[in-house]
Amino acid sequence: MGRSPCCEKNGLKKGPWTAEEDQKLVDYIQKNGYGNWRTLPKNAGLQRCGKSCRLRWTNYLRPDIKRGRFSFEEEETIIQLHSVLGNKWSAIAARLPGRTDNEIKNYWNTHIRKRLLRMGIDPVTHSPRLDLLDISSILSSSFYSSPRANMFGVQQSVNPELLRLAASLLSSQHNQNPNLVHQDGQVNQFGNPHQVQENHPVQLQNQDCQNLIQEIPCCAPLNNPNCVPFSTSECAQLMEPNVDQFPASFSHFDEQACHVNDWQNDLDNFIAMENYSYQQHIIDPQSNLTSSDFDFNSHLSNLSTRSSSPASLNSNSTSYINGSSTEDEREISYCSNLFKYEYQEILYSNFLCNSMNIV
DNA sequence: AACACGGCCAACCGCCTGAAT
DNA sequence: CATTCAGGCGGTTGGCCGTGT
């Protein structure tokens, strides 16, 4: 014999709550406290299921609920936590005072998810949508063909179709590689900078690196005679620590609105940095975040044109920091991040070129 | 003005887990 | 130990509302 039923299933009201019902529920809880939702509706004089009462209270009537637009910090927190926790809305809500799981879930599905998709990022894995990766578009992009690309040693005379295939194979193989699992059992995911911060920095072990490298020459089934795995010394070089760290000169992108002109300076600084090995970033599975042929300049220009206050976009934006940023400002921030990922994508394609020794 | 469409979000649905019996 | 359900959770829905035509 189990518990007795909490309530009669029939005859209970459903649908939107009226102000009168709200008042009854609030009055009752203020007087008696909440809990025992089974008997609460009857005691409060409500023709509602206890479950409905609990939801109404926790999602709407609770006095400590924060109303209004999500701040940028909250949004960033949601993204970071989601990258670690997934759709654990209650767990995410627990770290956002005043916000309910339902509210966060709705905000994710209506705002953040769409934005990530627009950026070419899978909102589930927070990784680049490698299924959509078209390296040929990268190779033909204006940046890739620019002199700066040459400064990276990017080889441009490659077979784009082969690269596309390689990326696809690499992605599918990597996602199934049991050797790329954290000690706590969490699988490494592509392009997930937040996860690095929230979890453990990715430390590719020697065997991991070897395995990964072995996967790269995935043109082998194509009987490509130029397919040459990395040597041991090259692997060692690729295994340098802090592979998850992006060059310091880019760090401000994560903290404040993008200065329209700064990205160019950052790029120059980035390239000029001594002792920088692009291979560190390429080999890092966290760095494969990508959007194919994203035109940062034109997009930024478009956003500035649309903004009601262009000046605010041309300087370090304090409004961005205090949470009153506009959609455009937010998008510029994302674009700046996307800009980073575009570099990494180029480096990644170069890595594929090198690994396959294609000329 | 009327209609269509899409975004938003409160509320519901169904499943799972642990506690009560 | 088996049964039953409360509470909690994530997924989904449906109605409201703003916008475009």
mmCIF file of N, CA, C and O (backbone and C1' of nucleotides) in Angstrom, chain B:
data_model
loop_
_atom_site.group_PDB
_atom_site.id
_atom_site.type_symbol
_atom_site.label_atom_id
_atom_site.label_comp_id
_atom_site.label_asym_id
_atom_site.label_seq_id
_atom_site.Cartn_x
_atom_site.Cartn_y
_atom_site.Cartn_z
ATOM 1 P P DA B 1 -8.495 51.579 -37.742
ATOM 2 O "O5'" DA B 1 -8.826 50.392 -38.745
ATOM 3 C "C5'" DA B 1 -9.963 50.484 -39.582
ATOM 4 C "C4'" DA B 1 -10.144 49.168 -40.289
ATOM 5 C "C3'" DA B 1 -10.191 47.946 -39.363
ATOM 6 O "O3'" DA B 1 -11.122 47.011 -39.888
ATOM 7 C "C1'" DA B 1 -8.305 47.781 -40.803
ATOM 8 P P DA B 2 -11.468 45.752 -39.001
ATOM 9 O "O5'" DA B 2 -10.680 44.603 -39.780
ATOM 10 C "C5'" DA B 2 -10.803 44.518 -41.191
ATOM 11 C "C4'" DA B 2 -9.872 43.446 -41.734
ATOM 12 C "C3'" DA B 2 -9.789 42.195 -40.866
ATOM 13 O "O3'" DA B 2 -9.892 41.040 -41.686
ATOM 14 C "C1'" DA B 2 -7.621 43.060 -41.252
ATOM 15 P P DC B 3 -10.196 39.616 -41.013
ATOM 16 O "O5'" DC B 3 -8.865 38.814 -41.358
ATOM 17 C "C5'" DC B 3 -8.324 38.888 -42.678
ATOM 18 C "C4'" DC B 3 -6.837 38.653 -42.640
ATOM 19 C "C3'" DC B 3 -6.409 37.419 -41.840
ATOM 20 O "O3'" DC B 3 -6.034 36.388 -42.735
ATOM 21 C "C1'" DC B 3 -4.940 39.298 -41.524
ATOM 22 P P DA B 4 -5.576 34.978 -42.196
ATOM 23 O "O5'" DA B 4 -4.001 35.137 -42.236
ATOM 24 C "C5'" DA B 4 -3.384 35.744 -43.372
ATOM 25 C "C4'" DA B 4 -1.875 35.739 -43.206
ATOM 26 C "C3'" DA B 4 -1.312 34.472 -42.578
ATOM 27 O "O3'" DA B 4 -0.119 34.108 -43.240
ATOM 28 C "C1'" DA B 4 -0.767 36.351 -41.233
ATOM 29 P P DC B 5 0.547 32.701 -42.961
ATOM 30 O "O5'" DC B 5 1.785 33.115 -42.057
ATOM 31 C "C5'" DC B 5 2.588 34.229 -42.448
ATOM 32 C "C4'" DC B 5 3.448 34.673 -41.279
ATOM 33 C "C3'" DC B 5 4.034 33.524 -40.464
ATOM 34 O "O3'" DC B 5 5.430 33.478 -40.685
ATOM 35 C "C1'" DC B 5 3.199 35.293 -39.076
ATOM 36 P P DG B 6 6.293 32.279 -40.150
ATOM 37 O "O5'" DG B 6 7.001 32.928 -38.885
ATOM 38 C "C5'" DG B 6 7.554 34.240 -38.996
ATOM 39 C "C4'" DG B 6 7.882 34.778 -37.623
ATOM 40 C "C3'" DG B 6 8.574 33.775 -36.698
ATOM 41 O "O3'" DG B 6 9.650 34.420 -36.056
ATOM 42 C "C1'" DG B 6 6.631 34.629 -35.654
ATOM 43 P P DG B 7 10.664 33.615 -35.181
ATOM 44 O "O5'" DG B 7 10.544 34.386 -33.790
ATOM 45 C "C5'" DG B 7 10.535 35.817 -33.800
ATOM 46 C "C4'" DG B 7 10.212 36.338 -32.415
ATOM 47 C "C3'" DG B 7 10.908 35.594 -31.280
ATOM 48 O "O3'" DG B 7 11.343 36.539 -30.323
ATOM 49 C "C1'" DG B 7 8.548 35.456 -30.994
ATOM 50 P P DC B 8 12.233 36.108 -29.128
ATOM 51 O "O5'" DC B 8 11.198 36.023 -27.931
ATOM 52 C "C5'" DC B 8 10.367 37.150 -27.672
ATOM 53 C "C4'" DC B 8 9.296 36.769 -26.673
ATOM 54 C "C3'" DC B 8 9.807 36.024 -25.436
ATOM 55 O "O3'" DC B 8 9.461 36.775 -24.294
ATOM 56 C "C1'" DC B 8 7.885 34.968 -26.360
ATOM 57 P P DC B 9 10.185 36.509 -22.936
ATOM 58 O "O5'" DC B 9 9.123 35.595 -22.177
ATOM 59 C "C5'" DC B 9 7.809 36.075 -21.999
ATOM 60 C "C4'" DC B 9 6.906 34.962 -21.503
ATOM 61 C "C3'" DC B 9 7.513 34.104 -20.391
ATOM 62 O "O3'" DC B 9 6.497 33.807 -19.458
ATOM 63 C "C1'" DC B 9 6.775 32.732 -22.101
ATOM 64 P P DA B 10 6.723 34.176 -17.934
ATOM 65 O "O5'" DA B 10 5.335 33.684 -17.315
ATOM 66 C "C5'" DA B 10 4.132 34.197 -17.860
ATOM 67 C "C4'" DA B 10 3.111 33.083 -17.991
ATOM 68 C "C3'" DA B 10 2.949 32.213 -16.745
ATOM 69 O "O3'" DA B 10 1.564 31.968 -16.548
ATOM 70 C "C1'" DA B 10 3.541 30.856 -18.607
ATOM 71 P P DA B 11 1.047 31.229 -15.257
ATOM 72 O "O5'" DA B 11 0.827 29.746 -15.773
ATOM 73 C "C5'" DA B 11 -0.045 29.546 -16.883
ATOM 74 C "C4'" DA B 11 0.110 28.131 -17.383
ATOM 75 C "C3'" DA B 11 0.054 27.049 -16.299
ATOM 76 O "O3'" DA B 11 -1.126 26.290 -16.488
ATOM 77 C "C1'" DA B 11 1.806 26.648 -17.896
ATOM 78 P P DC B 12 -1.485 25.043 -15.614
ATOM 79 O "O5'" DC B 12 -1.127 23.842 -16.586
ATOM 80 C "C5'" DC B 12 -1.589 23.871 -17.933
ATOM 81 C "C4'" DC B 12 -0.924 22.781 -18.743
ATOM 82 C "C3'" DC B 12 -1.010 21.390 -18.114
ATOM 83 O "O3'" DC B 12 -1.498 20.474 -19.080
ATOM 84 C "C1'" DC B 12 1.243 21.916 -18.678
ATOM 85 P P DC B 13 -1.878 18.995 -18.708
ATOM 86 O "O5'" DC B 13 -0.626 18.179 -19.257
ATOM 87 C "C5'" DC B 13 -0.206 18.388 -20.605
ATOM 88 C "C4'" DC B 13 0.955 17.471 -20.935
ATOM 89 C "C3'" DC B 13 0.844 16.081 -20.323
ATOM 90 O "O3'" DC B 13 1.185 15.120 -21.311
ATOM 91 C "C1'" DC B 13 2.881 17.120 -19.645
ATOM 92 P P DG B 14 0.776 13.581 -21.074
ATOM 93 O "O5'" DG B 14 2.212 12.957 -20.744
ATOM 94 C "C5'" DG B 14 3.291 13.229 -21.624
ATOM 95 C "C4'" DG B 14 4.599 12.822 -20.972
ATOM 96 C "C3'" DG B 14 4.555 11.487 -20.233
ATOM 97 O "O3'" DG B 14 5.745 10.774 -20.516
ATOM 98 C "C1'" DG B 14 5.362 13.172 -18.809
ATOM 99 P P DC B 15 5.793 9.202 -20.255
ATOM 100 O "O5'" DC B 15 7.243 9.078 -19.605
ATOM 101 C "C5'" DC B 15 8.314 9.856 -20.138
ATOM 102 C "C4'" DC B 15 9.309 10.185 -19.037
ATOM 103 C "C3'" DC B 15 9.648 9.001 -18.127
ATOM 104 O "O3'" DC B 15 11.038 8.729 -18.217
ATOM 105 C "C1'" DC B 15 9.184 10.971 -16.865
ATOM 106 P P DC B 16 11.626 7.437 -17.538
ATOM 107 O "O5'" DC B 16 12.298 8.058 -16.236
ATOM 108 C "C5'" DC B 16 13.127 9.211 -16.360
ATOM 109 C "C4'" DC B 16 13.602 9.653 -14.993
ATOM 110 C "C3'" DC B 16 13.979 8.503 -14.063
ATOM 111 O "O3'" DC B 16 15.244 8.763 -13.492
ATOM 112 C "C1'" DC B 16 12.368 9.930 -13.024
ATOM 113 P P DT B 17 15.970 7.658 -12.641
ATOM 114 O "O5'" DT B 17 15.842 8.215 -11.149
ATOM 115 C "C5'" DT B 17 16.105 9.594 -10.906
ATOM 116 C "C4'" DT B 17 15.754 9.939 -9.480
ATOM 117 C "C3'" DT B 17 16.108 8.873 -8.455
ATOM 118 O "O3'" DT B 17 16.743 9.482 -7.356
ATOM 119 C "C1'" DT B 17 13.820 9.442 -8.269
ATOM 120 P P DG B 18 17.518 8.612 -6.288
ATOM 121 O "O5'" DG B 18 16.707 8.920 -4.952
ATOM 122 C "C5'" DG B 18 16.320 10.270 -4.693
ATOM 123 C "C4'" DG B 18 15.157 10.290 -3.732
ATOM 124 C "C3'" DG B 18 15.302 9.379 -2.513
ATOM 125 O "O3'" DG B 18 14.814 10.065 -1.385
ATOM 126 C "C1'" DG B 18 13.308 8.855 -3.647
ATOM 127 P P DA B 19 15.163 9.588 0.063
ATOM 128 O "O5'" DA B 19 13.757 9.722 0.796
ATOM 129 C "C5'" DA B 19 12.940 10.857 0.503
ATOM 130 C "C4'" DA B 19 11.492 10.522 0.747
ATOM 131 C "C3'" DA B 19 11.227 9.753 2.046
ATOM 132 O "O3'" DA B 19 10.099 10.317 2.684
ATOM 133 C "C1'" DA B 19 10.316 8.583 0.212
ATOM 134 P P DA B 20 9.794 10.020 4.190
ATOM 135 O "O5'" DA B 20 8.354 9.336 4.092
ATOM 136 C "C5'" DA B 20 7.339 10.007 3.361
ATOM 137 C "C4'" DA B 20 6.198 9.048 3.062
ATOM 138 C "C3'" DA B 20 5.738 8.234 4.263
ATOM 139 O "O3'" DA B 20 4.322 8.272 4.303
ATOM 140 C "C1'" DA B 20 6.267 6.800 2.448
ATOM 141 P P DT B 21 3.543 7.895 5.643
ATOM 142 O "O5'" DT B 21 3.006 6.439 5.278
ATOM 143 C "C5'" DT B 21 2.191 6.293 4.115
ATOM 144 C "C4'" DT B 21 2.107 4.835 3.740
ATOM 145 C "C3'" DT B 21 1.813 3.900 4.905
ATOM 146 O "O3'" DT B 21 0.535 3.316 4.721
ATOM 147 C "C1'" DT B 21 3.445 3.013 3.407
#
